[in-house]
PDB file of C-alpha atoms in Angstrom:
ATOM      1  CA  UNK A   1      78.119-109.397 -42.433  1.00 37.00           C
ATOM      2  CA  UNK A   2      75.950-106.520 -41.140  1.00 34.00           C
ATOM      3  CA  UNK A   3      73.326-108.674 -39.747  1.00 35.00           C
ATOM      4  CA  UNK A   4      76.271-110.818 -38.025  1.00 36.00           C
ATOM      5  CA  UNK A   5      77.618-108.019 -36.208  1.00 30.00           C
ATOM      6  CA  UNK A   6      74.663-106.168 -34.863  1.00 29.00           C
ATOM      7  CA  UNK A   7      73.675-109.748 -33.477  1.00 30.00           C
ATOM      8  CA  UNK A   8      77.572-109.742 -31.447  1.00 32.00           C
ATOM      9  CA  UNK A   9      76.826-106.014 -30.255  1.00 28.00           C
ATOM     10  CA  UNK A  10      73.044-106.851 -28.864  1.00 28.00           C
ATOM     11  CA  UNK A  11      74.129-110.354 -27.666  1.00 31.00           C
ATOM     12  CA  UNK A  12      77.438-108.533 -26.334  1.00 29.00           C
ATOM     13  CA  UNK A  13      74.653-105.644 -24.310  1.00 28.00           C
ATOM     14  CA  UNK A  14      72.523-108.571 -23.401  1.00 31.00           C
ATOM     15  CA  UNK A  15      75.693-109.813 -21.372  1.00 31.00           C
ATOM     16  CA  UNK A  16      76.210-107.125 -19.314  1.00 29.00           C
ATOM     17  CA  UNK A  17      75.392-107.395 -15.670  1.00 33.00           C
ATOM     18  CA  UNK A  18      71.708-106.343 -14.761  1.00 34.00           C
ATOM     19  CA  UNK A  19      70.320-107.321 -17.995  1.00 32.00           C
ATOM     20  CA  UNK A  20      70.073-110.359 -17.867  1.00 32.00           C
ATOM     21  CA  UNK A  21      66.325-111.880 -16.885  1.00 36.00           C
ATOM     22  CA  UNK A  22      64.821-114.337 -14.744  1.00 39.00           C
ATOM     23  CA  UNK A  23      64.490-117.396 -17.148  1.00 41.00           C
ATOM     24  CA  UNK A  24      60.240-117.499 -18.135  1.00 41.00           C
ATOM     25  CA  UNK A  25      58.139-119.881 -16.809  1.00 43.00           C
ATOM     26  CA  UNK A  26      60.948-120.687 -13.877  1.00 48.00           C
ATOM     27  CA  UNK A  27      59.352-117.963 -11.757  1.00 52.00           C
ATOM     28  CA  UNK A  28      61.192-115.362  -9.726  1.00 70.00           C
ATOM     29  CA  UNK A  29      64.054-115.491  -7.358  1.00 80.00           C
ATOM     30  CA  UNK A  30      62.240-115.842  -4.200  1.00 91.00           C
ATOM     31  CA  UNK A  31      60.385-118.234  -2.386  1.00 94.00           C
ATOM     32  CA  UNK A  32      57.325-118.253  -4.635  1.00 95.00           C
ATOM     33  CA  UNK A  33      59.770-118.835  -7.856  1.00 96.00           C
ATOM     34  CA  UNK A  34      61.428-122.073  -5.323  1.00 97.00           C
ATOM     35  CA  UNK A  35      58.483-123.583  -5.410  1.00 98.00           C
ATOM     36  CA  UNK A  36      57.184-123.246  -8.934  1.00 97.00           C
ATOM     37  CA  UNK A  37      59.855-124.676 -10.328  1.00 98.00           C
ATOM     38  CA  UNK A  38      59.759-127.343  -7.398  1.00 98.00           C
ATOM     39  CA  UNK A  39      56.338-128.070  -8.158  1.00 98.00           C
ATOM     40  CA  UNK A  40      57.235-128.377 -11.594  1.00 97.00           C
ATOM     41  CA  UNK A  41      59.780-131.125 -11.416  1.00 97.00           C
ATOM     42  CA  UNK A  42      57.025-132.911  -8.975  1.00 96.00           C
ATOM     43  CA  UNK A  43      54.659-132.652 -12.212  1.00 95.00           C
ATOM     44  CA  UNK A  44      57.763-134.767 -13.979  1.00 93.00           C
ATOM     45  CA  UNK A  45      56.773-137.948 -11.861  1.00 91.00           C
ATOM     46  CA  UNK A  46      53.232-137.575 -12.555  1.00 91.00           C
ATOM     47  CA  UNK A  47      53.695-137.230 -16.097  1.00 89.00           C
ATOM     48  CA  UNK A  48      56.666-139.728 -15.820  1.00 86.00           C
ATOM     49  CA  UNK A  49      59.039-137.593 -18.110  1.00 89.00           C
ATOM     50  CA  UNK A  50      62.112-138.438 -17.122  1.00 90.00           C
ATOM     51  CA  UNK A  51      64.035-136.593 -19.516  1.00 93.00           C
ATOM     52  CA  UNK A  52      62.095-133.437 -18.361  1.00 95.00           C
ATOM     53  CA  UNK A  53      63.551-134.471 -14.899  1.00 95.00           C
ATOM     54  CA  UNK A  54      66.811-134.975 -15.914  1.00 95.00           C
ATOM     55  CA  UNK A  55      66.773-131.177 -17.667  1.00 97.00           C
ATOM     56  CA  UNK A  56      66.247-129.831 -14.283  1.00 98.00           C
ATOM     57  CA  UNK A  57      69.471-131.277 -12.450  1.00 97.00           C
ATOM     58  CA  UNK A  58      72.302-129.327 -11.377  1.00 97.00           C
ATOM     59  CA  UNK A  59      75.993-129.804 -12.389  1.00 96.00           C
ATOM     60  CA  UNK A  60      76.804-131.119  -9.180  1.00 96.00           C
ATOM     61  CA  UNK A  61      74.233-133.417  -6.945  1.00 97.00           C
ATOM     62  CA  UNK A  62      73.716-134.272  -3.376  1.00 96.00           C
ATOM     63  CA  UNK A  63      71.476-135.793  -0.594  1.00 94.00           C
ATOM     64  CA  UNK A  64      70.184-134.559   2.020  1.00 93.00           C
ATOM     65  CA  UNK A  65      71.424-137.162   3.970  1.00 92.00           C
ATOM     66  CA  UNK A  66      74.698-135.962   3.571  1.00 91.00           C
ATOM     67  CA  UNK A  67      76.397-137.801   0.228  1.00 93.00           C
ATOM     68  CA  UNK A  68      77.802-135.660  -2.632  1.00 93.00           C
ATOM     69  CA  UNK A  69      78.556-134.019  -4.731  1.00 96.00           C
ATOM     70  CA  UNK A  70      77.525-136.354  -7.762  1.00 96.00           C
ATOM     71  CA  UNK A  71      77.938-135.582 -10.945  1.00 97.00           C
ATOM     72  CA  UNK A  72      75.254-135.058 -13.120  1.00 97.00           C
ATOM     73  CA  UNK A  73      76.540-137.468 -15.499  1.00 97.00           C
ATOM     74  CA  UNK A  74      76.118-139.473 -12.976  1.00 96.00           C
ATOM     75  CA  UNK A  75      72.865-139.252 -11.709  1.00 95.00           C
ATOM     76  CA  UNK A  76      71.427-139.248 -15.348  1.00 95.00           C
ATOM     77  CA  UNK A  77      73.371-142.913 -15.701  1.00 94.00           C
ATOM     78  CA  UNK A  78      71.724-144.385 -12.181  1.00 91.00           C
ATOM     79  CA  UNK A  79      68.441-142.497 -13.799  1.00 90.00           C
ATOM     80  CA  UNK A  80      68.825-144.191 -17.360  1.00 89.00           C
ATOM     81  CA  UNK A  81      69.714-148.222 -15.329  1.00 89.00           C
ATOM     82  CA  UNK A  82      66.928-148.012 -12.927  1.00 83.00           C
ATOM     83  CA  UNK A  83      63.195-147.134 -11.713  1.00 72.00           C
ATOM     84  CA  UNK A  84      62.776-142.947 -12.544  1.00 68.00           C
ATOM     85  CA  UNK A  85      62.264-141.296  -9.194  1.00 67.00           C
ATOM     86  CA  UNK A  86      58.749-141.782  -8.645  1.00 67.00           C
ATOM     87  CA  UNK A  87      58.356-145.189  -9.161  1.00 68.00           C
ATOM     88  CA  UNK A  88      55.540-146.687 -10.510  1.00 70.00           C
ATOM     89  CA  UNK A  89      53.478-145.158  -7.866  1.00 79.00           C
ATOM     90  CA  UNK A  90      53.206-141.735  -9.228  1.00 84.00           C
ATOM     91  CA  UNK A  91      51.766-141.942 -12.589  1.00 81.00           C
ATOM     92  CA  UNK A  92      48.714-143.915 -11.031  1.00 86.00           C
ATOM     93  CA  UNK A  93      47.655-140.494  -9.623  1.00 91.00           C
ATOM     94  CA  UNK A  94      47.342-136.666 -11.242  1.00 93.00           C
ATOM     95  CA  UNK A  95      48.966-133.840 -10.509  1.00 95.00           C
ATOM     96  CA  UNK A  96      45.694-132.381  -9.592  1.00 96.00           C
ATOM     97  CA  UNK A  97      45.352-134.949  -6.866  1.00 95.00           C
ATOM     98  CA  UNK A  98      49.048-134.049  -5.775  1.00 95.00           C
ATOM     99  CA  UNK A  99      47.782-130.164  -5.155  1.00 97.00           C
ATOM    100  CA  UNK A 100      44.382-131.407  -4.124  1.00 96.00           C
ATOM    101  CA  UNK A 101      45.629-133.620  -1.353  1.00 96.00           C
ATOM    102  CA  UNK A 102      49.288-132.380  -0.337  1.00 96.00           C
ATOM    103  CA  UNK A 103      50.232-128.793   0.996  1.00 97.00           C
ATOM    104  CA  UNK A 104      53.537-128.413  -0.600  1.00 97.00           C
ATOM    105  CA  UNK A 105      56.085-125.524   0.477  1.00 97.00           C
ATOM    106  CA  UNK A 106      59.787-124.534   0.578  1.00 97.00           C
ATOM    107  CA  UNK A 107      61.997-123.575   3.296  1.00 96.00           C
ATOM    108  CA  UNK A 108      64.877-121.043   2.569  1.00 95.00           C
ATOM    109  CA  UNK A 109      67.887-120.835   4.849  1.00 93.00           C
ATOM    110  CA  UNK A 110      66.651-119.724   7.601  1.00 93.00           C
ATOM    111  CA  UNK A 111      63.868-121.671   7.883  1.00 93.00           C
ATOM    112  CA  UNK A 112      66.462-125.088   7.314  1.00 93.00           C
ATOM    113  CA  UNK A 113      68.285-123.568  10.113  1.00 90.00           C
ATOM    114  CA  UNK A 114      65.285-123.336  12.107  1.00 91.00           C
ATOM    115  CA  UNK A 115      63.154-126.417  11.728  1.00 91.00           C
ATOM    116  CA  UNK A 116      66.633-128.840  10.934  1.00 90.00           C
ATOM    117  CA  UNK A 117      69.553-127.904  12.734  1.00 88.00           C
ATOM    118  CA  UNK A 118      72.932-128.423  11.663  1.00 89.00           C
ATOM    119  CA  UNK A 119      71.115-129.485   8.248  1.00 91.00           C
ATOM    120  CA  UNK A 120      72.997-126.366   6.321  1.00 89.00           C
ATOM    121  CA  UNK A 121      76.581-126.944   7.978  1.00 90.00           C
ATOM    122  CA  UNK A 122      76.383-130.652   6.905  1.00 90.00           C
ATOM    123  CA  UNK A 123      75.763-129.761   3.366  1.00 90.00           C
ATOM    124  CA  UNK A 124      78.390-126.719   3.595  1.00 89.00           C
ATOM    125  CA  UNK A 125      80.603-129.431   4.678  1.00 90.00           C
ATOM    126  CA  UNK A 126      80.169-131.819   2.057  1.00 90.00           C
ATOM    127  CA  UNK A 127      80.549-128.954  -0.628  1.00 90.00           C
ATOM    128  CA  UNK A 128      77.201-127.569  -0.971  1.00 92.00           C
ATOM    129  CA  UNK A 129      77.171-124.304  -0.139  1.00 92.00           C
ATOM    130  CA  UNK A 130      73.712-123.886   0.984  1.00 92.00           C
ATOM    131  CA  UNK A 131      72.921-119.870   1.172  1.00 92.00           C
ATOM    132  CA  UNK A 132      70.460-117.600   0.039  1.00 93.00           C
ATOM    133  CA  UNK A 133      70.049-118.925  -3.515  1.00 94.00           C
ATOM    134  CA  UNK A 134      68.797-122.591  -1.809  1.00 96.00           C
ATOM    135  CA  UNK A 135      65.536-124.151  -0.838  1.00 97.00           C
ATOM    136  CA  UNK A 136      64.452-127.039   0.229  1.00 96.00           C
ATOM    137  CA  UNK A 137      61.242-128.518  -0.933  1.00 97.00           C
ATOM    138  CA  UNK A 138      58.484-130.021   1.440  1.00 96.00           C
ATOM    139  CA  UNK A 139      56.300-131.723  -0.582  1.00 96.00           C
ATOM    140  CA  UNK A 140      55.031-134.599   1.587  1.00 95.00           C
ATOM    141  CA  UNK A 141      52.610-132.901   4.189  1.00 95.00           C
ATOM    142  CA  UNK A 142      48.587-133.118   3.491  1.00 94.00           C
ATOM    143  CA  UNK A 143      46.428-130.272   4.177  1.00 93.00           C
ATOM    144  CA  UNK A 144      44.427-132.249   6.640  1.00 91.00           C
ATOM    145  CA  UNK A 145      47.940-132.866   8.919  1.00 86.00           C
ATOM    146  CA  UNK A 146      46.791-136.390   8.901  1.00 88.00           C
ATOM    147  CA  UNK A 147      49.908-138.707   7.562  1.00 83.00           C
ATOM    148  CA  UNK A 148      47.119-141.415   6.459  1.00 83.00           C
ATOM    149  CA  UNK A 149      45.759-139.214   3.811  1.00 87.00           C
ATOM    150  CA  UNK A 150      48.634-139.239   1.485  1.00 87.00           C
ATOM    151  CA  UNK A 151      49.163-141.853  -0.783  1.00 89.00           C
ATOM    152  CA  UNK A 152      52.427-141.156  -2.193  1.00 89.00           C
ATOM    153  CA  UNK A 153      56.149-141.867  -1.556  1.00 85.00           C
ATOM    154  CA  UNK A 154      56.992-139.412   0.562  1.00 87.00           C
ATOM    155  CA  UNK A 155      61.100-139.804  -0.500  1.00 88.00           C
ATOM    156  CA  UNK A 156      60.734-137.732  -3.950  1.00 91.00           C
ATOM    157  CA  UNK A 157      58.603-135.200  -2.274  1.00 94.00           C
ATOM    158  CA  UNK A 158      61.566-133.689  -0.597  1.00 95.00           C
ATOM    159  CA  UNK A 159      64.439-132.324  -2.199  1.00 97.00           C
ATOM    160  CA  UNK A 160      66.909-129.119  -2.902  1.00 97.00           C
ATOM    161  CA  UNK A 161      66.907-126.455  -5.661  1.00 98.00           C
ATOM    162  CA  UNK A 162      68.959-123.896  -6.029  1.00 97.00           C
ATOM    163  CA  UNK A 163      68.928-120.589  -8.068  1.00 95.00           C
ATOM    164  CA  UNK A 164      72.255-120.246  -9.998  1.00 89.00           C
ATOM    165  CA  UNK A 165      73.906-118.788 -13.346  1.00 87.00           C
ATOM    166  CA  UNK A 166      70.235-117.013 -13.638  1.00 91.00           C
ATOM    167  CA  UNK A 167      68.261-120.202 -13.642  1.00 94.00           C
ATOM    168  CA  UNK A 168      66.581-122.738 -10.972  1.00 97.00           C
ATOM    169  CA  UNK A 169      68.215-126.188 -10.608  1.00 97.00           C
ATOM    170  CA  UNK A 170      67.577-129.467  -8.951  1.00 97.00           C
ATOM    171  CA  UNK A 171      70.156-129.997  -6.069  1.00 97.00           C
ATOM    172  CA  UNK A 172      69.738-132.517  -3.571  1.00 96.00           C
ATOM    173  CA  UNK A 173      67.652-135.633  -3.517  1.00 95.00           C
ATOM    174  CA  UNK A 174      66.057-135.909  -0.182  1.00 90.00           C
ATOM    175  CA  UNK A 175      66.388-139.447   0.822  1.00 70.00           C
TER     176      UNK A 175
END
């Protein structure tokens, strides 16, 4: 019974606003922790684990393009009926190629207002409330700036995450 309770009161403290932590291995809240975790659902297609891939959704999903929200319930049953994300395509490569050949990076909301106007009201209007706790991932561009030296798809290599509830999620499929 002792045991039990001192587990509610540290649990209980462990609640409390400020104490809780950034989740490990998910990286900070910033634009370096965006795109760790980014990079890390990327490794998913190399790898091809989709149920890693499916871990990293968010509640609610959307496009880019402007469709949403899905549900993740959703998404997970178009997942678990069809090709995973990447394709076939990916697994024929390695990760290491991926960072040897590609320059990922993430934008934060600023930068989406910058480089993609009207981007942020779209998904603000569709129910996404892009803000400071979203990023969108560039993933396609290769360090030589020369389009003919990637060899991927370049649809999965852009998406949304977002930083909620203390942990990074997948958001928006980019295409």
């Amino acid at each position: 019974m002792r045991k039990e309770l001192l587990l509610c009161v540290l649990m209980t403290i462990c609640l409390i606003p400020g104490c809780i932590t950034e989740d490990e291995g998910a990286g900070d809240f910033t634009k370096e922790g965006a795109l760790e975790f980014s990079l890390q659902i990327v490794e998913t297609y190399f790898t091809n684990d989709m149920d890693e891939f499916k871990s990293y959704l968010d509640d609610e999903i959307f496009t880019l393009e402007g469709d949403g929200p899905i549900s993740r319930s959703e998404v997970i049953s178009f997942l678990d009926e069809n090709d995973y994300v990447a394709d076939e395509e990916y697994p024929d490569h390695t990760y290491q190629e991926y960072l040897d050949t590609y320059e990922p990076y993430v934008m934060d909301v600023d930068g989406v207002n910058d480089e993609f106007e009207g981007l942020v009201d779209n998904m603000n209007e569709i129910g996404w409330d892009f803000d400071d706790d979203d990023y969108i991932f560039i993933g396609c561009e290769t360090r030589s700036g020369d389009e003919d030296d990637g060899f991927l798809w370049d649809d999965p290599l852009v998406f949304g995450v977002t930083h909620e509830d203390g942990k990074w999620a997948f958001k928006a499929f980019g295409g």
